[in-house]
């Protein structure tokens, strides 16, 4: 069974913080790079941050120094800590395995809304 379940979204004011969680099934998580994506209304889905199995991370330039991706391999969970949120961060956030075998698997997403 393949599972990706995002949670932790919500409504915050500009400058606020949120931490997103993504619980994954072991087969899609273990040993694989994981990523957070987001999709704002009327825009294409974009990759926000990724973390490989060794903990190496990369970020979209616009979120660097504000977002932190991490993973707990014992819990098959990936996190996205977001601080100093801006209205342009408003989107549905998704997590995804970067293993090509699971390329078509997406969770339901979690809505992040940042009010100005």
Short mmCIF file of N, CA, C and O in Angstrom, two decimals:
data_model
loop_
_atom_site.label_atom_id
_atom_site.label_comp_id
_atom_site.label_asym_id
_atom_site.label_seq_id
_atom_site.Cartn_x
_atom_site.Cartn_y
_atom_site.Cartn_z
N UNK A 1 0.86 -1.20 0.00
CA UNK A 1 0.00 0.00 0.00
C UNK A 1 0.89 1.24 0.00
O UNK A 1 1.86 1.31 0.73
N UNK A 2 0.52 2.20 -0.82
CA UNK A 2 1.27 3.45 -0.91
C UNK A 2 0.44 4.54 -0.25
O UNK A 2 -0.73 4.74 -0.58
N UNK A 3 1.06 5.24 0.68
CA UNK A 3 0.33 6.26 1.42
C UNK A 3 1.18 7.50 1.61
O UNK A 3 2.36 7.41 1.95
N UNK A 4 0.57 8.64 1.38
CA UNK A 4 1.15 9.94 1.69
C UNK A 4 0.05 10.76 2.32
O UNK A 4 -0.99 10.98 1.68
N UNK A 5 0.25 11.21 3.54
CA UNK A 5 -0.79 11.96 4.24
C UNK A 5 -0.19 13.23 4.82
O UNK A 5 0.54 13.17 5.81
N UNK A 6 -0.52 14.36 4.20
CA UNK A 6 -0.03 15.65 4.66
C UNK A 6 -0.96 16.23 5.72
O UNK A 6 -2.18 16.01 5.65
N UNK A 7 -0.40 16.98 6.64
CA UNK A 7 -1.18 17.65 7.67
C UNK A 7 -0.42 18.86 8.19
O UNK A 7 0.77 19.02 7.89
N UNK A 8 -1.12 19.69 8.95
CA UNK A 8 -0.46 20.82 9.59
C UNK A 8 -0.72 22.17 8.97
O UNK A 8 -0.26 23.19 9.50
N UNK A 9 -1.44 22.20 7.87
CA UNK A 9 -1.74 23.48 7.24
C UNK A 9 -2.71 24.30 8.07
O UNK A 9 -3.26 23.82 9.07
N UNK A 10 -2.92 25.52 7.63
CA UNK A 10 -3.86 26.38 8.34
C UNK A 10 -3.79 27.80 7.84
O UNK A 10 -3.16 28.08 6.81
N UNK A 11 -4.45 28.68 8.58
CA UNK A 11 -4.50 30.10 8.26
C UNK A 11 -3.62 30.86 9.25
O UNK A 11 -3.82 30.72 10.48
N UNK A 12 -2.65 31.61 8.74
CA UNK A 12 -1.79 32.42 9.60
C UNK A 12 -1.66 33.81 8.99
O UNK A 12 -1.93 34.02 7.81
N UNK A 13 -1.23 34.75 9.82
CA UNK A 13 -0.95 36.09 9.34
C UNK A 13 0.47 36.17 8.78
O UNK A 13 1.32 35.29 9.06
N UNK A 14 0.72 37.18 8.01
CA UNK A 14 2.07 37.41 7.49
C UNK A 14 3.06 37.43 8.66
O UNK A 14 2.82 38.07 9.67
N UNK A 15 4.16 36.71 8.45
CA UNK A 15 5.16 36.61 9.50
C UNK A 15 4.97 35.43 10.42
O UNK A 15 5.84 35.14 11.25
N UNK A 16 3.88 34.74 10.27
CA UNK A 16 3.58 33.59 11.12
C UNK A 16 4.37 32.36 10.72
O UNK A 16 5.15 32.36 9.77
N UNK A 17 4.12 31.28 11.47
CA UNK A 17 4.85 30.03 11.28
C UNK A 17 3.89 28.85 11.24
O UNK A 17 2.83 28.88 11.88
N UNK A 18 4.28 27.83 10.53
CA UNK A 18 3.56 26.56 10.50
C UNK A 18 4.57 25.45 10.29
O UNK A 18 5.61 25.66 9.65
N UNK A 19 4.24 24.28 10.79
CA UNK A 19 5.05 23.09 10.50
C UNK A 19 4.15 22.03 9.88
O UNK A 19 3.15 21.63 10.49
N UNK A 20 4.47 21.63 8.68
CA UNK A 20 3.72 20.60 7.97
C UNK A 20 4.36 19.24 8.22
O UNK A 20 5.57 19.13 8.38
N UNK A 21 3.52 18.23 8.23
CA UNK A 21 3.98 16.85 8.38
C UNK A 21 3.46 16.02 7.23
O UNK A 21 2.37 16.27 6.73
N UNK A 22 4.21 15.03 6.86
CA UNK A 22 3.78 14.09 5.83
C UNK A 22 4.14 12.69 6.30
O UNK A 22 5.32 12.33 6.37
N UNK A 23 3.12 11.92 6.62
CA UNK A 23 3.31 10.52 7.02
C UNK A 23 3.24 9.66 5.77
O UNK A 23 2.25 9.71 5.03
N UNK A 24 4.29 8.90 5.54
CA UNK A 24 4.37 8.09 4.33
C UNK A 24 4.43 6.61 4.69
O UNK A 24 4.89 6.23 5.78
N UNK A 25 4.00 5.79 3.78
CA UNK A 25 4.18 4.36 3.97
C UNK A 25 5.66 4.03 3.79
O UNK A 25 6.38 4.73 3.08
N UNK A 26 6.11 2.97 4.43
CA UNK A 26 7.53 2.67 4.49
C UNK A 26 8.12 2.46 3.10
O UNK A 26 9.24 2.90 2.80
N UNK A 27 7.35 1.84 2.21
CA UNK A 27 7.90 1.52 0.89
C UNK A 27 8.21 2.78 0.08
O UNK A 27 9.16 2.81 -0.70
N UNK A 28 7.43 3.83 0.27
CA UNK A 28 7.62 5.03 -0.53
C UNK A 28 8.64 5.96 0.13
O UNK A 28 9.17 6.87 -0.51
N UNK A 29 8.92 5.74 1.41
CA UNK A 29 9.78 6.66 2.16
C UNK A 29 11.20 6.14 2.33
O UNK A 29 12.17 6.85 2.06
N UNK A 30 11.31 4.89 2.74
CA UNK A 30 12.60 4.35 3.16
C UNK A 30 13.64 4.41 2.05
O UNK A 30 13.43 3.87 0.97
N UNK A 31 14.75 5.09 2.34
CA UNK A 31 15.86 5.14 1.41
C UNK A 31 15.67 6.07 0.23
O UNK A 31 16.54 6.18 -0.63
N UNK A 32 14.53 6.75 0.19
CA UNK A 32 14.23 7.62 -0.95
C UNK A 32 14.33 9.09 -0.59
O UNK A 32 14.07 9.49 0.55
N UNK A 33 14.68 9.90 -1.58
CA UNK A 33 14.57 11.34 -1.41
C UNK A 33 13.10 11.71 -1.36
O UNK A 33 12.27 11.12 -2.06
N UNK A 34 12.79 12.68 -0.53
CA UNK A 34 11.42 13.16 -0.39
C UNK A 34 11.39 14.66 -0.66
O UNK A 34 12.38 15.36 -0.42
N UNK A 35 10.26 15.15 -1.12
CA UNK A 35 10.16 16.56 -1.45
C UNK A 35 8.81 17.12 -1.05
O UNK A 35 7.82 16.38 -0.95
N UNK A 36 8.79 18.41 -0.81
CA UNK A 36 7.55 19.16 -0.65
C UNK A 36 7.34 20.00 -1.92
O UNK A 36 8.28 20.65 -2.40
N UNK A 37 6.11 19.96 -2.40
CA UNK A 37 5.70 20.78 -3.52
C UNK A 37 4.56 21.68 -3.05
O UNK A 37 3.94 21.42 -2.02
N UNK A 38 4.26 22.69 -3.84
CA UNK A 38 3.09 23.50 -3.55
C UNK A 38 2.45 23.95 -4.86
O UNK A 38 3.13 24.06 -5.89
N UNK A 39 1.15 24.20 -4.78
CA UNK A 39 0.42 24.69 -5.94
C UNK A 39 -0.53 25.79 -5.50
O UNK A 39 -1.45 25.54 -4.71
N UNK A 40 -0.28 26.97 -6.00
CA UNK A 40 -1.15 28.11 -5.73
C UNK A 40 -2.23 28.17 -6.80
O UNK A 40 -2.05 27.65 -7.91
N UNK A 41 -3.37 28.81 -6.50
CA UNK A 41 -4.45 28.90 -7.49
C UNK A 41 -3.97 29.52 -8.80
O UNK A 41 -3.31 30.56 -8.80
N UNK A 42 -4.26 28.84 -9.89
CA UNK A 42 -3.90 29.35 -11.20
C UNK A 42 -2.44 29.21 -11.57
O UNK A 42 -2.02 29.71 -12.62
N UNK A 43 -1.68 28.54 -10.73
CA UNK A 43 -0.25 28.37 -11.00
C UNK A 43 0.12 26.89 -11.07
O UNK A 43 -0.61 26.03 -10.59
N UNK A 44 1.25 26.64 -11.68
CA UNK A 44 1.73 25.27 -11.76
C UNK A 44 2.31 24.82 -10.42
O UNK A 44 2.77 25.62 -9.62
N UNK A 45 2.26 23.53 -10.20
CA UNK A 45 2.86 22.97 -8.99
C UNK A 45 4.37 23.14 -9.07
O UNK A 45 4.97 22.94 -10.13
N UNK A 46 4.97 23.54 -7.95
CA UNK A 46 6.42 23.76 -7.94
C UNK A 46 7.06 23.06 -6.75
O UNK A 46 6.44 22.93 -5.68
N UNK A 47 8.28 22.62 -6.94
CA UNK A 47 9.02 22.00 -5.86
C UNK A 47 9.54 23.07 -4.92
O UNK A 47 10.08 24.09 -5.36
N UNK A 48 9.36 22.86 -3.64
CA UNK A 48 9.75 23.83 -2.62
C UNK A 48 11.03 23.41 -1.91
O UNK A 48 11.92 24.23 -1.69
N UNK A 49 11.12 22.15 -1.56
CA UNK A 49 12.29 21.67 -0.82
C UNK A 49 12.40 20.16 -1.00
O UNK A 49 11.39 19.48 -1.19
N UNK A 50 13.62 19.67 -0.95
CA UNK A 50 13.82 18.23 -1.00
C UNK A 50 14.88 17.82 0.00
O UNK A 50 15.73 18.62 0.39
N UNK A 51 14.80 16.56 0.41
CA UNK A 51 15.79 16.00 1.32
C UNK A 51 16.09 14.59 0.87
O UNK A 51 15.18 13.81 0.60
N UNK A 52 17.37 14.26 0.76
CA UNK A 52 17.69 12.90 0.36
C UNK A 52 17.83 12.01 1.59
O UNK A 52 17.63 12.46 2.73
N UNK A 53 18.14 10.75 1.35
CA UNK A 53 18.15 9.78 2.45
C UNK A 53 19.27 10.05 3.45
O UNK A 53 19.24 9.57 4.58
N UNK A 54 20.27 10.84 3.02
CA UNK A 54 21.37 11.18 3.91
C UNK A 54 21.16 12.52 4.62
O UNK A 54 22.03 12.97 5.37
N UNK A 55 20.04 13.17 4.32
CA UNK A 55 19.74 14.44 4.96
C UNK A 55 20.17 15.66 4.19
O UNK A 55 20.00 16.79 4.67
N UNK A 56 20.72 15.47 2.99
CA UNK A 56 21.09 16.61 2.17
C UNK A 56 19.82 17.31 1.70
O UNK A 56 18.88 16.66 1.25
N UNK A 57 19.81 18.64 1.77
CA UNK A 57 18.61 19.40 1.45
C UNK A 57 18.86 20.42 0.34
O UNK A 57 19.99 20.91 0.16
N UNK A 58 17.80 20.73 -0.37
CA UNK A 58 17.82 21.81 -1.35
C UNK A 58 16.50 22.55 -1.27
O UNK A 58 15.47 21.94 -0.96
N UNK A 59 16.54 23.85 -1.60
CA UNK A 59 15.36 24.69 -1.46
C UNK A 59 15.12 25.57 -2.68
O UNK A 59 16.07 25.98 -3.36
N UNK A 60 13.86 25.87 -2.92
CA UNK A 60 13.49 26.92 -3.86
C UNK A 60 14.07 28.23 -3.33
O UNK A 60 14.02 28.49 -2.12
N UNK A 61 14.61 29.04 -4.22
CA UNK A 61 15.28 30.26 -3.78
C UNK A 61 14.38 31.14 -2.91
O UNK A 61 14.82 31.73 -1.92
N UNK A 62 13.11 31.21 -3.25
CA UNK A 62 12.21 32.13 -2.55
C UNK A 62 11.88 31.69 -1.13
O UNK A 62 11.32 32.48 -0.36
N UNK A 63 12.20 30.46 -0.77
CA UNK A 63 11.90 29.99 0.59
C UNK A 63 13.16 29.69 1.39
O UNK A 63 13.07 29.39 2.59
N UNK A 64 14.29 29.79 0.74
CA UNK A 64 15.56 29.53 1.43
C UNK A 64 15.67 30.45 2.65
O UNK A 64 15.33 31.62 2.58
N UNK A 65 16.14 29.96 3.73
CA UNK A 65 16.32 30.70 5.00
C UNK A 65 15.00 30.91 5.75
O UNK A 65 15.01 31.45 6.85
N UNK A 66 13.88 30.51 5.16
CA UNK A 66 12.59 30.58 5.87
C UNK A 66 11.99 29.21 6.10
O UNK A 66 11.26 29.01 7.08
N UNK A 67 12.24 28.27 5.20
CA UNK A 67 11.69 26.93 5.30
C UNK A 67 12.80 25.94 5.63
O UNK A 67 13.93 26.09 5.15
N UNK A 68 12.47 24.93 6.41
CA UNK A 68 13.42 23.87 6.74
C UNK A 68 12.74 22.52 6.56
O UNK A 68 11.71 22.25 7.19
N UNK A 69 13.30 21.69 5.71
CA UNK A 69 12.79 20.34 5.51
C UNK A 69 13.61 19.38 6.37
O UNK A 69 14.83 19.54 6.51
N UNK A 70 12.93 18.41 6.95
CA UNK A 70 13.62 17.41 7.75
C UNK A 70 12.86 16.09 7.64
O UNK A 70 11.73 16.06 7.13
N UNK A 71 13.48 15.02 8.12
CA UNK A 71 12.82 13.72 8.04
C UNK A 71 13.13 12.93 9.30
O UNK A 71 14.21 13.06 9.89
N UNK A 72 12.18 12.11 9.67
CA UNK A 72 12.34 11.18 10.79
C UNK A 72 12.19 9.79 10.21
O UNK A 72 11.07 9.33 9.92
N UNK A 73 13.31 9.12 10.00
CA UNK A 73 13.28 7.83 9.33
C UNK A 73 12.60 6.75 10.17
O UNK A 73 12.05 5.80 9.63
N UNK A 74 12.60 6.91 11.47
CA UNK A 74 11.93 5.93 12.33
C UNK A 74 10.41 6.03 12.21
O UNK A 74 9.70 5.04 12.43
N UNK A 75 9.93 7.22 11.85
CA UNK A 75 8.48 7.44 11.76
C UNK A 75 8.01 7.52 10.32
O UNK A 75 6.81 7.76 10.09
N UNK A 76 8.91 7.37 9.35
CA UNK A 76 8.55 7.50 7.93
C UNK A 76 7.82 8.82 7.68
O UNK A 76 6.78 8.86 6.99
N UNK A 77 8.33 9.87 8.25
CA UNK A 77 7.67 11.17 8.19
C UNK A 77 8.66 12.24 7.74
O UNK A 77 9.81 12.25 8.17
N UNK A 78 8.18 13.12 6.89
CA UNK A 78 8.96 14.27 6.46
C UNK A 78 8.22 15.53 6.90
O UNK A 78 6.98 15.57 6.90
N UNK A 79 8.98 16.53 7.30
CA UNK A 79 8.42 17.76 7.85
C UNK A 79 8.85 18.95 7.01
O UNK A 79 9.88 18.93 6.33
N UNK A 80 8.06 20.01 7.09
CA UNK A 80 8.43 21.28 6.50
C UNK A 80 8.11 22.37 7.51
O UNK A 80 6.95 22.68 7.75
N UNK A 81 9.15 22.89 8.14
CA UNK A 81 8.99 23.99 9.07
C UNK A 81 9.07 25.29 8.30
O UNK A 81 10.02 25.53 7.56
N UNK A 82 8.04 26.13 8.47
CA UNK A 82 7.95 27.37 7.72
C UNK A 82 7.84 28.54 8.69
O UNK A 82 6.95 28.55 9.55
N UNK A 83 8.73 29.50 8.54
CA UNK A 83 8.68 30.72 9.36
C UNK A 83 8.60 31.93 8.45
O UNK A 83 8.81 31.81 7.24
N UNK A 84 8.33 33.07 9.04
CA UNK A 84 8.26 34.32 8.28
C UNK A 84 7.41 34.17 7.02
O UNK A 84 7.79 34.60 5.93
N UNK A 85 6.25 33.58 7.19
CA UNK A 85 5.39 33.30 6.04
C UNK A 85 4.89 34.57 5.38
O UNK A 85 4.64 35.58 6.05
N UNK A 86 4.73 34.49 4.06
CA UNK A 86 4.30 35.61 3.25
C UNK A 86 3.03 35.22 2.50
O UNK A 86 2.79 34.03 2.26
N UNK A 87 2.22 36.19 2.10
CA UNK A 87 1.00 35.87 1.33
C UNK A 87 1.31 35.02 0.09
O UNK A 87 0.50 34.16 -0.28
N UNK A 88 2.45 35.22 -0.52
CA UNK A 88 2.79 34.44 -1.71
C UNK A 88 3.13 32.99 -1.40
O UNK A 88 3.32 32.19 -2.32
N UNK A 89 3.19 32.63 -0.14
CA UNK A 89 3.37 31.23 0.24
C UNK A 89 2.03 30.48 0.27
O UNK A 89 2.00 29.26 0.46
N UNK A 90 0.94 31.20 0.10
CA UNK A 90 -0.38 30.58 0.10
C UNK A 90 -0.50 29.57 -1.04
O UNK A 90 -0.25 29.89 -2.20
N UNK A 91 -0.83 28.35 -0.69
CA UNK A 91 -0.90 27.26 -1.67
C UNK A 91 -1.36 25.99 -0.96
O UNK A 91 -1.41 25.94 0.27
N UNK A 92 -1.66 24.99 -1.76
CA UNK A 92 -1.81 23.64 -1.23
C UNK A 92 -0.44 22.99 -1.29
O UNK A 92 0.23 23.01 -2.33
N UNK A 93 -0.01 22.42 -0.17
CA UNK A 93 1.31 21.81 -0.07
C UNK A 93 1.18 20.29 -0.10
O UNK A 93 0.33 19.72 0.59
N UNK A 94 2.04 19.68 -0.88
CA UNK A 94 2.04 18.23 -1.06
C UNK A 94 3.43 17.67 -0.79
O UNK A 94 4.43 18.33 -1.06
N UNK A 95 3.48 16.46 -0.31
CA UNK A 95 4.78 15.79 -0.23
C UNK A 95 4.81 14.68 -1.28
O UNK A 95 3.77 14.22 -1.75
N UNK A 96 6.00 14.27 -1.62
CA UNK A 96 6.16 13.29 -2.70
C UNK A 96 7.49 12.57 -2.56
O UNK A 96 8.49 13.16 -2.16
N UNK A 97 7.47 11.30 -2.88
CA UNK A 97 8.72 10.55 -3.00
C UNK A 97 9.34 10.86 -4.35
O UNK A 97 8.63 10.96 -5.35
N UNK A 98 10.65 10.98 -4.39
CA UNK A 98 11.33 11.25 -5.65
C UNK A 98 11.84 9.96 -6.30
O UNK A 98 12.56 10.00 -7.30
N UNK A 99 11.45 8.81 -5.74
CA UNK A 99 11.72 7.54 -6.41
C UNK A 99 10.80 7.43 -7.62
O UNK A 99 9.58 7.57 -7.49
N UNK A 100 11.38 7.18 -8.79
CA UNK A 100 10.59 7.16 -10.03
C UNK A 100 9.47 6.12 -10.00
O UNK A 100 8.45 6.28 -10.70
N UNK A 101 9.62 5.08 -9.19
CA UNK A 101 8.56 4.06 -9.10
C UNK A 101 7.27 4.64 -8.52
O UNK A 101 6.20 4.07 -8.72
N UNK A 102 7.38 5.75 -7.81
CA UNK A 102 6.21 6.36 -7.16
C UNK A 102 5.91 7.72 -7.73
O UNK A 102 5.32 8.58 -7.06
N UNK A 103 6.29 7.94 -8.95
CA UNK A 103 6.18 9.27 -9.56
C UNK A 103 4.74 9.77 -9.62
O UNK A 103 4.50 10.97 -9.59
N UNK A 104 3.79 8.88 -9.70
CA UNK A 104 2.40 9.30 -9.87
C UNK A 104 1.62 9.36 -8.57
O UNK A 104 0.41 9.60 -8.58
N UNK A 105 2.30 9.17 -7.46
CA UNK A 105 1.61 9.14 -6.17
C UNK A 105 1.72 10.48 -5.47
O UNK A 105 2.82 10.98 -5.21
N UNK A 106 0.56 11.04 -5.17
CA UNK A 106 0.48 12.30 -4.44
C UNK A 106 -0.51 12.12 -3.29
O UNK A 106 -1.49 11.39 -3.42
N UNK A 107 -0.27 12.83 -2.21
CA UNK A 107 -1.24 12.86 -1.13
C UNK A 107 -2.36 13.85 -1.45
O UNK A 107 -2.41 14.42 -2.54
N UNK A 108 -3.23 14.07 -0.47
CA UNK A 108 -4.36 14.97 -0.69
C UNK A 108 -3.97 16.43 -0.53
O UNK A 108 -4.71 17.33 -0.94
N UNK A 109 -2.79 16.66 0.05
CA UNK A 109 -2.32 18.02 0.24
C UNK A 109 -2.88 18.66 1.50
O UNK A 109 -3.85 18.17 2.10
N UNK A 110 -2.25 19.74 1.91
CA UNK A 110 -2.72 20.51 3.06
C UNK A 110 -2.66 21.99 2.70
O UNK A 110 -1.67 22.47 2.15
N UNK A 111 -3.74 22.69 2.99
CA UNK A 111 -3.87 24.09 2.58
C UNK A 111 -3.12 25.01 3.56
O UNK A 111 -3.32 24.93 4.78
N UNK A 112 -2.29 25.87 3.01
CA UNK A 112 -1.64 26.92 3.79
C UNK A 112 -2.12 28.26 3.24
O UNK A 112 -2.00 28.53 2.05
N UNK A 113 -2.69 29.07 4.11
CA UNK A 113 -3.18 30.38 3.72
C UNK A 113 -2.52 31.43 4.60
O UNK A 113 -2.60 31.34 5.83
N UNK A 114 -1.87 32.40 3.96
CA UNK A 114 -1.20 33.46 4.70
C UNK A 114 -1.90 34.78 4.38
O UNK A 114 -1.92 35.22 3.23
N UNK A 115 -2.49 35.37 5.38
CA UNK A 115 -3.23 36.62 5.17
C UNK A 115 -2.30 37.81 5.37
O UNK A 115 -1.39 37.79 6.19
N UNK A 116 -2.58 38.85 4.60
CA UNK A 116 -1.73 40.05 4.69
C UNK A 116 -2.23 41.01 5.76
O UNK A 116 -3.30 40.82 6.34
#
